[in-house]
PDB file of C-alpha atoms in Angstrom:
ATOM      1  CA  MET A   1      48.785 -72.798 -30.086  1.00 44.00           C
ATOM      2  CA  THR A   2      45.287 -73.900 -29.830  1.00 42.00           C
ATOM      3  CA  ARG A   3      44.041 -77.115 -31.543  1.00 44.00           C
ATOM      4  CA  SER A   4      41.129 -77.319 -34.123  1.00 44.00           C
ATOM      5  CA  LYS A   5      37.575 -78.410 -33.054  1.00 39.00           C
ATOM      6  CA  SER A   6      38.234 -81.612 -35.003  1.00 41.00           C
ATOM      7  CA  GLU A   7      41.708 -82.206 -33.408  1.00 43.00           C
ATOM      8  CA  SER A   8      40.048 -81.645 -30.137  1.00 38.00           C
ATOM      9  CA  LEU A   9      37.517 -84.053 -30.597  1.00 39.00           C
ATOM     10  CA  GLU A  10      40.073 -86.581 -31.893  1.00 41.00           C
ATOM     11  CA  GLY A  11      41.962 -86.060 -28.816  1.00 42.00           C
ATOM     12  CA  GLN A  12      38.909 -86.869 -26.766  1.00 37.00           C
ATOM     13  CA  VAL A  13      38.469 -90.066 -28.763  1.00 36.00           C
ATOM     14  CA  ALA A  14      41.792 -91.093 -28.189  1.00 38.00           C
ATOM     15  CA  ALA A  15      41.656 -90.593 -24.393  1.00 36.00           C
ATOM     16  CA  VAL A  16      38.958 -93.225 -24.345  1.00 35.00           C
ATOM     17  CA  ASP A  17      40.240 -95.638 -27.005  1.00 41.00           C
ATOM     18  CA  GLY A  18      43.900 -95.383 -26.638  1.00 40.00           C
ATOM     19  CA  GLY A  19      44.040 -95.918 -30.593  1.00 40.00           C
ATOM     20  CA  ASP A  20      44.315 -99.598 -29.977  1.00 38.00           C
ATOM     21  CA  GLY A  21      40.860-100.467 -28.763  1.00 37.00           C
ATOM     22  CA  THR A  22      41.839-100.419 -24.877  1.00 35.00           C
ATOM     23  CA  MET A  23      39.819 -98.285 -22.431  1.00 32.00           C
ATOM     24  CA  SER A  24      42.226 -95.906 -20.676  1.00 35.00           C
ATOM     25  CA  SER A  25      40.978 -94.099 -17.360  1.00 35.00           C
ATOM     26  CA  ALA A  26      39.643 -90.684 -17.490  1.00 38.00           C
ATOM     27  CA  PRO A  27      38.388 -88.768 -14.416  1.00 38.00           C
ATOM     28  CA  PRO A  28      34.448 -89.416 -14.031  1.00 38.00           C
ATOM     29  CA  ASP A  29      33.630 -85.835 -14.513  1.00 40.00           C
ATOM     30  CA  GLU A  30      35.284 -85.871 -17.861  1.00 37.00           C
ATOM     31  CA  ALA A  31      33.537 -88.847 -19.023  1.00 38.00           C
ATOM     32  CA  PRO A  32      30.444 -87.274 -20.450  1.00 39.00           C
ATOM     33  CA  ALA A  33      32.278 -84.550 -22.682  1.00 39.00           C
ATOM     34  CA  VAL A  34      34.579 -87.499 -24.114  1.00 37.00           C
ATOM     35  CA  ALA A  35      31.300 -89.607 -24.986  1.00 51.00           C
ATOM     36  CA  VAL A  36      29.785 -86.463 -26.502  1.00 54.00           C
ATOM     37  CA  GLY A  37      32.887 -85.499 -28.401  1.00 62.00           C
ATOM     38  CA  GLY A  38      33.651 -89.066 -29.562  1.00 74.00           C
ATOM     39  CA  ARG A  39      30.174 -89.369 -30.814  1.00 79.00           C
ATOM     40  CA  ARG A  40      30.104 -85.919 -32.597  1.00 86.00           C
ATOM     41  CA  LEU A  41      33.227 -86.976 -34.391  1.00 89.00           C
ATOM     42  CA  ALA A  42      31.876 -90.373 -35.464  1.00 88.00           C
ATOM     43  CA  LEU A  43      28.717 -88.662 -37.051  1.00 88.00           C
ATOM     44  CA  ASP A  44      31.127 -86.176 -38.862  1.00 91.00           C
ATOM     45  CA  VAL A  45      33.198 -89.191 -40.286  1.00 92.00           C
ATOM     46  CA  HIS A  46      29.759 -90.856 -41.338  1.00 88.00           C
ATOM     47  CA  GLY A  47      28.566 -87.784 -43.031  1.00 85.00           C
ATOM     48  CA  ARG A  48      31.855 -87.436 -45.063  1.00 89.00           C
ATOM     49  CA  LEU A  49      31.873 -90.979 -46.105  1.00 90.00           C
ATOM     50  CA  ARG A  50      27.926 -90.924 -46.819  1.00 81.00           C
ATOM     51  CA  THR A  51      28.663 -87.960 -49.232  1.00 80.00           C
ATOM     52  CA  MET A  52      31.326 -89.730 -50.716  1.00 85.00           C
ATOM     53  CA  ILE A  53      29.138 -92.751 -51.598  1.00 82.00           C
ATOM     54  CA  LEU A  54      26.045 -91.042 -52.582  1.00 72.00           C
ATOM     55  CA  SER A  55      28.116 -88.566 -55.022  1.00 72.00           C
ATOM     56  CA  GLY A  56      29.952 -91.487 -56.662  1.00 75.00           C
ATOM     57  CA  GLU A  57      33.380 -90.491 -55.470  1.00 85.00           C
ATOM     58  CA  LEU A  58      33.265 -93.953 -53.964  1.00 88.00           C
ATOM     59  CA  PRO A  59      31.412 -95.905 -56.592  1.00 85.00           C
ATOM     60  CA  PRO A  60      29.403 -99.324 -55.828  1.00 83.00           C
ATOM     61  CA  GLY A  61      31.662-102.032 -55.362  1.00 86.00           C
ATOM     62  CA  SER A  62      34.596 -99.857 -53.937  1.00 91.00           C
ATOM     63  CA  VAL A  63      36.409-101.852 -51.042  1.00 92.00           C
ATOM     64  CA  LEU A  64      36.822 -99.627 -47.809  1.00 92.00           C
ATOM     65  CA  LEU A  65      39.408-100.706 -44.950  1.00 91.00           C
ATOM     66  CA  GLN A  66      38.738 -98.853 -41.843  1.00 90.00           C
ATOM     67  CA  ALA A  67      42.336 -98.366 -41.119  1.00 90.00           C
ATOM     68  CA  GLU A  68      43.082 -96.936 -44.635  1.00 91.00           C
ATOM     69  CA  MET A  69      40.115 -94.860 -44.410  1.00 91.00           C
ATOM     70  CA  ALA A  70      41.088 -93.510 -41.074  1.00 92.00           C
ATOM     71  CA  ARG A  71      44.389 -92.689 -42.122  1.00 93.00           C
ATOM     72  CA  GLN A  72      42.798 -90.884 -45.197  1.00 92.00           C
ATOM     73  CA  LEU A  73      40.353 -89.010 -43.033  1.00 92.00           C
ATOM     74  CA  GLY A  74      42.708 -88.108 -40.346  1.00 93.00           C
ATOM     75  CA  VAL A  75      40.800 -89.902 -37.656  1.00 93.00           C
ATOM     76  CA  SER A  76      41.381 -92.842 -35.380  1.00 91.00           C
ATOM     77  CA  ARG A  77      39.771 -96.098 -35.778  1.00 88.00           C
ATOM     78  CA  THR A  78      37.039 -95.699 -33.005  1.00 90.00           C
ATOM     79  CA  PRO A  79      34.867 -93.035 -34.910  1.00 91.00           C
ATOM     80  CA  MET A  80      35.515 -94.893 -38.094  1.00 91.00           C
ATOM     81  CA  ARG A  81      34.060 -98.165 -36.563  1.00 90.00           C
ATOM     82  CA  GLU A  82      30.979 -96.070 -35.760  1.00 90.00           C
ATOM     83  CA  ALA A  83      30.819 -94.501 -39.044  1.00 90.00           C
ATOM     84  CA  PHE A  84      30.838 -97.861 -40.710  1.00 90.00           C
ATOM     85  CA  ARG A  85      28.132 -99.467 -38.449  1.00 88.00           C
ATOM     86  CA  LEU A  86      25.779 -96.185 -39.443  1.00 84.00           C
ATOM     87  CA  LEU A  87      26.663 -96.834 -43.174  1.00 86.00           C
ATOM     88  CA  GLN A  88      25.705-100.488 -42.997  1.00 84.00           C
ATOM     89  CA  GLU A  89      22.574 -99.918 -41.014  1.00 77.00           C
ATOM     90  CA  GLU A  90      21.580 -97.509 -43.894  1.00 71.00           C
ATOM     91  CA  GLY A  91      22.296 -99.984 -46.382  1.00 73.00           C
ATOM     92  CA  LEU A  92      25.017 -97.969 -47.972  1.00 81.00           C
ATOM     93  CA  ILE A  93      27.832-100.874 -47.302  1.00 88.00           C
ATOM     94  CA  ASP A  94      28.336-104.246 -46.499  1.00 87.00           C
ATOM     95  CA  ALA A  95      30.805-104.900 -43.668  1.00 83.00           C
ATOM     96  CA  SER A  96      32.771-108.040 -42.535  1.00 77.00           C
ATOM     97  CA  PRO A  97      34.245-109.033 -39.212  1.00 75.00           C
ATOM     98  CA  ASP A  98      37.757-108.601 -40.779  1.00 71.00           C
ATOM     99  CA  GLN A  99      36.727-104.766 -41.003  1.00 68.00           C
ATOM    100  CA  ARG A 100      36.600-104.821 -44.619  1.00 83.00           C
ATOM    101  CA  ALA A 101      33.649-103.252 -46.335  1.00 90.00           C
ATOM    102  CA  ARG A 102      32.271-102.785 -49.692  1.00 91.00           C
ATOM    103  CA  VAL A 103      29.995-100.083 -51.253  1.00 90.00           C
ATOM    104  CA  ARG A 104      26.757-101.718 -52.053  1.00 83.00           C
ATOM    105  CA  GLY A 105      25.466-101.977 -55.434  1.00 78.00           C
ATOM    106  CA  VAL A 106      22.146-101.098 -56.701  1.00 78.00           C
ATOM    107  CA  ASP A 107      19.902-103.721 -55.834  1.00 85.00           C
ATOM    108  CA  PRO A 108      16.742-103.513 -58.096  1.00 91.00           C
ATOM    109  CA  ALA A 109      14.340-105.103 -55.804  1.00 94.00           C
ATOM    110  CA  GLU A 110      15.107-103.115 -53.104  1.00 90.00           C
ATOM    111  CA  LEU A 111      14.981 -99.917 -55.111  1.00 92.00           C
ATOM    112  CA  ASP A 112      11.419-101.175 -56.048  1.00 95.00           C
ATOM    113  CA  GLY A 113      10.308-101.938 -52.385  1.00 96.00           C
ATOM    114  CA  VAL A 114      11.676 -98.345 -51.331  1.00 94.00           C
ATOM    115  CA  TYR A 115       9.771 -96.718 -53.769  1.00 96.00           C
ATOM    116  CA  GLY A 116       6.659 -98.854 -53.647  1.00 97.00           C
ATOM    117  CA  ALA A 117       6.422 -98.216 -50.043  1.00 97.00           C
ATOM    118  CA  ARG A 118       7.329 -94.394 -50.162  1.00 96.00           C
ATOM    119  CA  ILE A 119       4.561 -94.007 -52.895  1.00 97.00           C
ATOM    120  CA  MET A 120       1.949 -95.597 -50.535  1.00 97.00           C
ATOM    121  CA  LEU A 121       3.170 -93.446 -47.327  1.00 97.00           C
ATOM    122  CA  GLU A 122       3.795 -90.067 -48.879  1.00 97.00           C
ATOM    123  CA  THR A 123       0.446 -90.065 -50.922  1.00 97.00           C
ATOM    124  CA  LEU A 124      -1.039 -90.567 -47.678  1.00 96.00           C
ATOM    125  CA  ALA A 125       1.023 -87.910 -45.892  1.00 97.00           C
ATOM    126  CA  VAL A 126       0.507 -85.475 -48.903  1.00 97.00           C
ATOM    127  CA  SER A 127      -3.482 -86.008 -48.867  1.00 96.00           C
ATOM    128  CA  MET A 128      -3.661 -85.104 -45.095  1.00 96.00           C
ATOM    129  CA  THR A 129      -1.455 -82.096 -45.560  1.00 96.00           C
ATOM    130  CA  ALA A 130      -3.559 -80.832 -48.323  1.00 95.00           C
ATOM    131  CA  LYS A 131      -6.438 -80.300 -46.014  1.00 93.00           C
ATOM    132  CA  SER A 132      -4.660 -77.965 -43.659  1.00 92.00           C
ATOM    133  CA  LEU A 133      -1.900 -76.300 -45.777  1.00 93.00           C
ATOM    134  CA  THR A 134      -1.582 -72.633 -44.884  1.00 94.00           C
ATOM    135  CA  ALA A 135      -0.536 -69.645 -46.997  1.00 94.00           C
ATOM    136  CA  GLU A 136       2.643 -69.807 -44.989  1.00 96.00           C
ATOM    137  CA  ASP A 137       3.330 -73.093 -45.935  1.00 96.00           C
ATOM    138  CA  VAL A 138       2.866 -72.570 -49.636  1.00 96.00           C
ATOM    139  CA  GLU A 139       5.223 -69.648 -49.521  1.00 97.00           C
ATOM    140  CA  ARG A 140       7.749 -71.826 -47.907  1.00 97.00           C
ATOM    141  CA  MET A 141       7.650 -74.492 -50.457  1.00 97.00           C
ATOM    142  CA  ALA A 142       7.849 -71.648 -53.327  1.00 97.00           C
ATOM    143  CA  GLU A 143      10.940 -70.354 -51.784  1.00 97.00           C
ATOM    144  CA  ALA A 144      12.528 -73.942 -51.472  1.00 97.00           C
ATOM    145  CA  LEU A 145      11.409 -74.673 -54.916  1.00 96.00           C
ATOM    146  CA  LEU A 146      13.020 -71.500 -56.115  1.00 96.00           C
ATOM    147  CA  ARG A 147      16.362 -72.574 -54.493  1.00 94.00           C
ATOM    148  CA  MET A 148      16.224 -76.096 -55.962  1.00 92.00           C
ATOM    149  CA  GLN A 149      15.846 -74.546 -59.409  1.00 91.00           C
ATOM    150  CA  GLU A 150      18.760 -71.984 -58.853  1.00 90.00           C
ATOM    151  CA  LEU A 151      20.926 -74.890 -57.429  1.00 88.00           C
ATOM    152  CA  ALA A 152      20.068 -77.695 -60.066  1.00 84.00           C
ATOM    153  CA  GLY A 153      23.060 -79.102 -61.726  1.00 75.00           C
ATOM    154  CA  ASN A 154      25.759 -76.906 -59.897  1.00 75.00           C
ATOM    155  CA  ASP A 155      28.591 -78.015 -57.850  1.00 69.00           C
ATOM    156  CA  THR A 156      26.871 -77.694 -54.444  1.00 71.00           C
ATOM    157  CA  PRO A 157      24.613 -80.738 -54.421  1.00 75.00           C
ATOM    158  CA  ASP A 158      23.922 -81.119 -50.819  1.00 78.00           C
ATOM    159  CA  GLU A 159      22.428 -77.356 -50.923  1.00 87.00           C
ATOM    160  CA  TRP A 160      19.936 -78.665 -53.430  1.00 88.00           C
ATOM    161  CA  TYR A 161      18.986 -81.679 -51.196  1.00 86.00           C
ATOM    162  CA  ALA A 162      18.513 -79.579 -48.281  1.00 90.00           C
ATOM    163  CA  ALA A 163      16.076 -77.609 -50.086  1.00 94.00           C
ATOM    164  CA  HIS A 164      14.464 -80.777 -51.594  1.00 92.00           C
ATOM    165  CA  LYS A 165      13.923 -82.272 -48.210  1.00 92.00           C
ATOM    166  CA  GLU A 166      12.342 -79.072 -46.878  1.00 95.00           C
ATOM    167  CA  PHE A 167      10.046 -78.931 -49.939  1.00 96.00           C
ATOM    168  CA  HIS A 168       8.766 -82.561 -49.403  1.00 95.00           C
ATOM    169  CA  GLY A 169       8.836 -82.015 -45.477  1.00 95.00           C
ATOM    170  CA  ILE A 170       6.317 -79.145 -45.687  1.00 96.00           C
ATOM    171  CA  ALA A 171       4.288 -81.120 -48.270  1.00 96.00           C
ATOM    172  CA  THR A 172       4.077 -84.129 -45.684  1.00 96.00           C
ATOM    173  CA  ARG A 173       4.011 -82.280 -42.605  1.00 95.00           C
ATOM    174  CA  ALA A 174       0.284 -83.040 -41.286  1.00 96.00           C
ATOM    175  CA  VAL A 175       1.139 -86.695 -40.206  1.00 96.00           C
ATOM    176  CA  GLY A 176       2.204 -87.764 -36.631  1.00 96.00           C
ATOM    177  CA  PRO A 177       6.005 -88.372 -35.718  1.00 95.00           C
ATOM    178  CA  HIS A 178       5.709 -92.113 -36.167  1.00 96.00           C
ATOM    179  CA  LEU A 179       4.804 -91.662 -39.696  1.00 96.00           C
ATOM    180  CA  GLN A 180       7.220 -88.799 -40.002  1.00 95.00           C
ATOM    181  CA  ARG A 181      10.185 -91.090 -38.977  1.00 95.00           C
ATOM    182  CA  MET A 182       9.079 -93.834 -41.568  1.00 95.00           C
ATOM    183  CA  LEU A 183       8.918 -91.103 -44.111  1.00 95.00           C
ATOM    184  CA  ALA A 184      12.352 -89.623 -43.312  1.00 91.00           C
ATOM    185  CA  SER A 185      13.829 -93.264 -43.510  1.00 90.00           C
ATOM    186  CA  LEU A 186      12.573 -93.960 -46.999  1.00 92.00           C
ATOM    187  CA  ALA A 187      13.585 -90.562 -47.953  1.00 89.00           C
ATOM    188  CA  GLU A 188      17.232 -91.174 -46.942  1.00 84.00           C
ATOM    189  CA  GLN A 189      17.150 -94.543 -48.748  1.00 85.00           C
ATOM    190  CA  SER A 190      15.951 -92.722 -51.806  1.00 85.00           C
ATOM    191  CA  GLU A 191      18.603 -90.119 -51.863  1.00 81.00           C
ATOM    192  CA  ARG A 192      21.228 -92.708 -53.656  1.00 76.00           C
ATOM    193  CA  TYR A 193      18.479 -93.489 -56.206  1.00 79.00           C
ATOM    194  CA  ILE A 194      17.593 -89.764 -56.858  1.00 80.00           C
ATOM    195  CA  ARG A 195      21.258 -89.175 -57.520  1.00 75.00           C
ATOM    196  CA  LEU A 196      21.525 -91.814 -59.890  1.00 70.00           C
ATOM    197  CA  ALA A 197      18.690 -90.564 -61.822  1.00 72.00           C
ATOM    198  CA  GLN A 198      20.290 -86.971 -61.978  1.00 70.00           C
ATOM    199  CA  LEU A 199      23.665 -88.591 -63.179  1.00 62.00           C
ATOM    200  CA  GLY A 200      22.222 -91.095 -65.563  1.00 59.00           C
ATOM    201  CA  VAL A 201      18.897 -89.886 -67.052  1.00 63.00           C
ATOM    202  CA  PRO A 202      19.083 -86.843 -69.386  1.00 63.00           C
ATOM    203  CA  GLY A 203      16.809 -83.895 -68.582  1.00 76.00           C
ATOM    204  CA  SER A 204      16.024 -85.311 -65.094  1.00 79.00           C
ATOM    205  CA  TRP A 205      16.595 -81.936 -63.364  1.00 83.00           C
ATOM    206  CA  ALA A 206      14.024 -80.262 -65.685  1.00 86.00           C
ATOM    207  CA  ARG A 207      11.517 -82.745 -65.403  1.00 89.00           C
ATOM    208  CA  ALA A 208      11.877 -83.068 -61.786  1.00 88.00           C
ATOM    209  CA  HIS A 209      11.433 -79.211 -61.413  1.00 92.00           C
ATOM    210  CA  LYS A 210       8.093 -79.525 -63.384  1.00 95.00           C
ATOM    211  CA  GLU A 211       6.849 -82.214 -61.039  1.00 95.00           C
ATOM    212  CA  HIS A 212       7.582 -80.370 -58.134  1.00 96.00           C
ATOM    213  CA  GLU A 213       5.806 -77.319 -59.522  1.00 96.00           C
ATOM    214  CA  ALA A 214       2.815 -79.531 -60.184  1.00 96.00           C
ATOM    215  CA  LEU A 215       2.784 -80.654 -56.738  1.00 96.00           C
ATOM    216  CA  LEU A 216       2.879 -77.010 -55.222  1.00 96.00           C
ATOM    217  CA  ASP A 217       0.059 -76.340 -57.793  1.00 96.00           C
ATOM    218  CA  ALA A 218      -1.922 -79.149 -56.865  1.00 95.00           C
ATOM    219  CA  LEU A 219      -1.798 -78.331 -52.987  1.00 94.00           C
ATOM    220  CA  ARG A 220      -2.385 -74.802 -53.667  1.00 92.00           C
ATOM    221  CA  THR A 221      -5.639 -75.393 -55.924  1.00 91.00           C
ATOM    222  CA  SER A 222      -6.731 -78.674 -56.631  1.00 89.00           C
ATOM    223  CA  GLY A 223      -6.986 -80.497 -53.417  1.00 89.00           C
ATOM    224  CA  PRO A 224      -5.874 -83.734 -51.889  1.00 94.00           C
ATOM    225  CA  ALA A 225      -6.891 -86.354 -54.546  1.00 94.00           C
ATOM    226  CA  GLU A 226      -4.918 -84.340 -57.263  1.00 94.00           C
ATOM    227  CA  ALA A 227      -1.799 -83.871 -55.002  1.00 95.00           C
ATOM    228  CA  ALA A 228      -1.669 -87.383 -54.060  1.00 95.00           C
ATOM    229  CA  SER A 229      -1.794 -88.258 -57.727  1.00 95.00           C
ATOM    230  CA  VAL A 230       0.991 -85.879 -58.555  1.00 96.00           C
ATOM    231  CA  ILE A 231       3.184 -87.191 -55.940  1.00 97.00           C
ATOM    232  CA  ALA A 232       2.364 -90.860 -56.701  1.00 97.00           C
ATOM    233  CA  ARG A 233       3.421 -90.010 -60.433  1.00 96.00           C
ATOM    234  CA  HIS A 234       6.747 -87.963 -59.265  1.00 95.00           C
ATOM    235  CA  LEU A 235       8.055 -90.770 -57.145  1.00 95.00           C
ATOM    236  CA  ALA A 236       7.305 -93.668 -59.413  1.00 95.00           C
ATOM    237  CA  ARG A 237       8.939 -91.655 -62.265  1.00 92.00           C
ATOM    238  CA  THR A 238      12.334 -91.456 -60.327  1.00 89.00           C
ATOM    239  CA  ALA A 239      12.271 -95.306 -59.549  1.00 92.00           C
ATOM    240  CA  LEU A 240      11.239 -96.512 -63.056  1.00 92.00           C
ATOM    241  CA  SER A 241      13.851 -94.113 -64.853  1.00 87.00           C
ATOM    242  CA  VAL A 242      16.709 -95.452 -62.594  1.00 84.00           C
ATOM    243  CA  LEU A 243      15.570 -99.087 -63.221  1.00 88.00           C
ATOM    244  CA  ALA A 244      15.236 -98.669 -66.741  1.00 86.00           C
ATOM    245  CA  ASP A 245      18.828 -97.140 -66.670  1.00 79.00           C
ATOM    246  CA  ILE A 246      20.610-100.074 -64.683  1.00 78.00           C
ATOM    247  CA  ALA A 247      18.299-102.981 -64.819  1.00 85.00           C
ATOM    248  CA  PRO A 248      15.884-102.732 -67.814  1.00 88.00           C
ATOM    249  CA  GLU A 249      15.083-106.185 -67.570  1.00 92.00           C
ATOM    250  CA  TYR A 250      13.549-105.986 -63.940  1.00 93.00           C
ATOM    251  CA  GLU A 251       9.877-105.690 -63.573  1.00 96.00           C
ATOM    252  CA  PRO A 252       9.141-103.244 -60.725  1.00 96.00           C
ATOM    253  CA  MET A 253       5.927-104.726 -59.645  1.00 97.00           C
ATOM    254  CA  ALA A 254       5.913-102.784 -56.259  1.00 97.00           C
ATOM    255  CA  THR A 255       6.343 -99.470 -57.623  1.00 97.00           C
ATOM    256  CA  ARG A 256       3.880-100.118 -60.434  1.00 96.00           C
ATOM    257  CA  THR A 257       1.281-101.620 -58.025  1.00 97.00           C
ATOM    258  CA  ALA A 258       1.611 -98.660 -55.652  1.00 97.00           C
ATOM    259  CA  LEU A 259       1.224 -96.124 -58.602  1.00 96.00           C
ATOM    260  CA  GLY A 260      -1.868 -98.013 -59.715  1.00 95.00           C
ATOM    261  CA  ILE A 261      -3.357 -97.765 -56.205  1.00 93.00           C
ATOM    262  CA  ALA A 262      -2.377 -94.340 -55.171  1.00 90.00           C
ATOM    263  CA  GLY A 263      -1.904 -92.599 -58.553  1.00 77.00           C
ATOM    264  CA  GLY A 264      -5.352 -92.425 -59.677  1.00 68.00           C
ATOM    265  CA  GLY A 265      -5.533 -95.810 -61.663  1.00 54.00           C
ATOM    266  CA  GLN A 266      -2.088 -95.142 -63.397  1.00 59.00           C
ATOM    267  CA  SER A 267       0.365 -98.090 -63.447  1.00 53.00           C
TER     268      SER A 267
END
């Protein structure tokens, strides 16, 4: 009987880790395959945990134990340790040396800072892209927007987020690789807040669709200044909606200041 791909990868990890943190020997010519297999499994585990956190299946404050989560997902502690490390780098969990971790709550100051930075950088990227957007780019954005509309509110949120990522990626495609990496990082950090808006703010899906339509129309017909203003208002609306829901007493200075600078004087 052949083993499944995940079982095979798990076996490769066990060959390295031994299940108890000790390194066992392996033929030199097999080491690269083991390393690649172990890394792939860790990324798979990370993706599964990340989805559970962002979807609310593991809500803020949930305690995560490496050993318990490893048993639940059917893997060893080696990929689980790497998955925890990646989640901590993303700011989704706080981990301690005793291998106990906790799903992070929403920090209003962090949300405000992420969106303040994203408004400034994404308006720059959209303004640059508007000057060189092609008919093919517009068509691809329209197709992504149609998929988003069809998938909104259904039980396959990851497909909606894939289309959403593609839409924003085309709208900001003109900037160089360094800024692209910064935009990607901010978009990753924003995802949990977008999900909070979708879960906690009535009418969020419909309003977001109208804002995406407005961005596409601005890129198609109005030019860089209007496109920048539209994306600034769109991003600020998400941040301010979530903050109004979870921390109504917090004053979002970064978001409002960025909107005032990049959104045509609005704040």
